Coordinates of C-alpha atoms in Angstrom, one line a residue:
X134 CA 19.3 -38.0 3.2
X135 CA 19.3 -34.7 1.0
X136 CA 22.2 -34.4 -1.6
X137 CA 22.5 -30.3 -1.7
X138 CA 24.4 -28.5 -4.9
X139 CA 25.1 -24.4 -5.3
X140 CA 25.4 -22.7 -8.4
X141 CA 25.4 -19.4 -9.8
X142 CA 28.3 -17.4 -7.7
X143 CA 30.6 -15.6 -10.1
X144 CA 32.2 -12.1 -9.7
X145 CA 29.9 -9.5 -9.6
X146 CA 30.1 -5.6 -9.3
X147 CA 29.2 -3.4 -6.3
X148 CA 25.4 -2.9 -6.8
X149 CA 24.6 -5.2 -9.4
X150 CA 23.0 -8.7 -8.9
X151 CA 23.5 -12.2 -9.0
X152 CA 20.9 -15.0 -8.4
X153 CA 22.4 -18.5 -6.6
X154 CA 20.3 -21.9 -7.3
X155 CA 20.7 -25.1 -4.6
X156 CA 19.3 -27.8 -6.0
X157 CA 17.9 -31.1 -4.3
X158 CA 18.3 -34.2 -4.6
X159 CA 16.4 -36.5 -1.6
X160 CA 12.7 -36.1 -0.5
X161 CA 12.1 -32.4 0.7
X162 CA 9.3 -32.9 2.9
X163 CA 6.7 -30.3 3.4
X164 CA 7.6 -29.0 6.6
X165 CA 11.4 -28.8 6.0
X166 CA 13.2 -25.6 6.5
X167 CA 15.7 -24.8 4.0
X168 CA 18.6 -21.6 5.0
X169 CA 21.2 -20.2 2.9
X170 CA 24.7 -19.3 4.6
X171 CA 27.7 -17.4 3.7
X172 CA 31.3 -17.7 4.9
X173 CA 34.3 -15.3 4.2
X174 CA 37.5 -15.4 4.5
X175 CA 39.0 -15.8 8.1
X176 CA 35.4 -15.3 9.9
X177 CA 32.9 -17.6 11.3
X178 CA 30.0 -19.2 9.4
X179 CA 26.8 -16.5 8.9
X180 CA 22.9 -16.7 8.4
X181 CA 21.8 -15.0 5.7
X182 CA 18.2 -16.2 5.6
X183 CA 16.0 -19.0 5.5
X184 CA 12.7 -20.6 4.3
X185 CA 9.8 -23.1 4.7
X186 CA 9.4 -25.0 2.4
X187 CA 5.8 -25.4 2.3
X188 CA 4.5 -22.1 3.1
X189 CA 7.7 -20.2 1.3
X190 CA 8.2 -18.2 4.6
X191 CA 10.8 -16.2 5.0
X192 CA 13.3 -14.3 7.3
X193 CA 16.6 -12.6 6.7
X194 CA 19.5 -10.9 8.3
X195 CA 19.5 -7.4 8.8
X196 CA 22.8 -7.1 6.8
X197 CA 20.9 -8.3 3.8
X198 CA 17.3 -7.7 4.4
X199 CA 16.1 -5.4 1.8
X200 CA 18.6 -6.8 -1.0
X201 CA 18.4 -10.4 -0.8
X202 CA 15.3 -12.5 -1.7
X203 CA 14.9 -16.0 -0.9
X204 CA 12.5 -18.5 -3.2
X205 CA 12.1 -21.9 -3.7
X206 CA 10.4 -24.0 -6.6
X207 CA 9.0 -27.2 -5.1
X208 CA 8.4 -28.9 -8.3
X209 CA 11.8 -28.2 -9.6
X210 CA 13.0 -29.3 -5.6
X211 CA 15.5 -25.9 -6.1
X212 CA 16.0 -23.0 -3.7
X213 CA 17.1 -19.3 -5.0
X214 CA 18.7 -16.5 -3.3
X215 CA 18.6 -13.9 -5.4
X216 CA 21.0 -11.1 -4.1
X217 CA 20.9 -7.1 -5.2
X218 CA 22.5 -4.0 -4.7
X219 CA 25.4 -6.4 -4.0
X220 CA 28.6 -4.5 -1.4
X221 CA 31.8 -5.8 -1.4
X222 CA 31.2 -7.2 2.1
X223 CA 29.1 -9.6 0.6
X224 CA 31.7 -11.6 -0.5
X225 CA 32.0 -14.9 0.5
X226 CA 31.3 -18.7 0.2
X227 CA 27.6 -19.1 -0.1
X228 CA 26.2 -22.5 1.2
X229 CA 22.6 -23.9 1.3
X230 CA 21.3 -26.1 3.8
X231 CA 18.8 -28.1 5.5
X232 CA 17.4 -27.8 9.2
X233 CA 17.5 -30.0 11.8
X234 CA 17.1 -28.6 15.0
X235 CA 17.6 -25.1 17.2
X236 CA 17.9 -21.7 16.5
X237 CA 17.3 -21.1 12.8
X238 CA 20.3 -18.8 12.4
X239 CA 22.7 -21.1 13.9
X240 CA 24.8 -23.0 11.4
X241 CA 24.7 -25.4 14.1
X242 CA 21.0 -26.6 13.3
X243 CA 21.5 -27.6 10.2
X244 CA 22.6 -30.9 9.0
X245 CA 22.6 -31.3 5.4
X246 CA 25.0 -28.9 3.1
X247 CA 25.9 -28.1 -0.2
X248 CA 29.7 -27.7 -1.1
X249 CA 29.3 -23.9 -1.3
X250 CA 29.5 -21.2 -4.4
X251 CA 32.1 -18.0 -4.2
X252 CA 30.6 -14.9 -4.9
X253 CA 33.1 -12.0 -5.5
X254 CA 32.1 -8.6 -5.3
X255 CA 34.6 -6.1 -6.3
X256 CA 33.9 -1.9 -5.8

């Protein structure tokens, strides 16, 4: 079992930056697939990207592709999202989790999840 924990959400300005952490606890093994997730107010669960753990590849939504960077540091067993040019639609709950099965942008394949950081993002 992986023990998942966000930090680093805060409020933030339209176009600046803000990087979130999830750190591990549990084995991540090698072939794992870690994805970050956001949630807003009143709307469903949505993918915001995700990455092997091993090979550190990536893949993003097209809302965010372009601004958001995914990263991981295996020694430290952390994952980053590192978010800039930030819009006020990119407020929300942020959650990290792990995969389990399916399609990679369905909250639905993942099993393991952090409890979730706000990020605020006024204009």
């Amino acid at each position: 079992q992986v023990q998942l924990e966000e930090s680093g959400g805060g409020l933030a300005q339209a176009g600046g930056s803000l990087r979130l952490s999830c750190a591990a606890t549990g084995r991540i093994f090698s072939n794992e697939v870690l994805g970050w997730f956001r949630q807003a107010p009143g709307k469903e669960r949505e993918f915001v990207g995700y990455i092997t753990w091993f090979f550190g590849s990536t893949s993003y939504a097209d809302s965010v592709k372009g601004r958001f960077t995914i990263s991981r540091d295996n020694a430290k067993n952390t994952l980053y999202l590192q978010m800039n040019s930030l819009k006020p639609e990119d407020t929300a709950v942020y959650y990290c989790a792990t995969y389990y099965s399916g399609s990679y942008r369905d909250p639905r394949a993942y099993i393991y999840w952090g409890q979730g950081t706000q990020v605020t993002v006024s204009s």
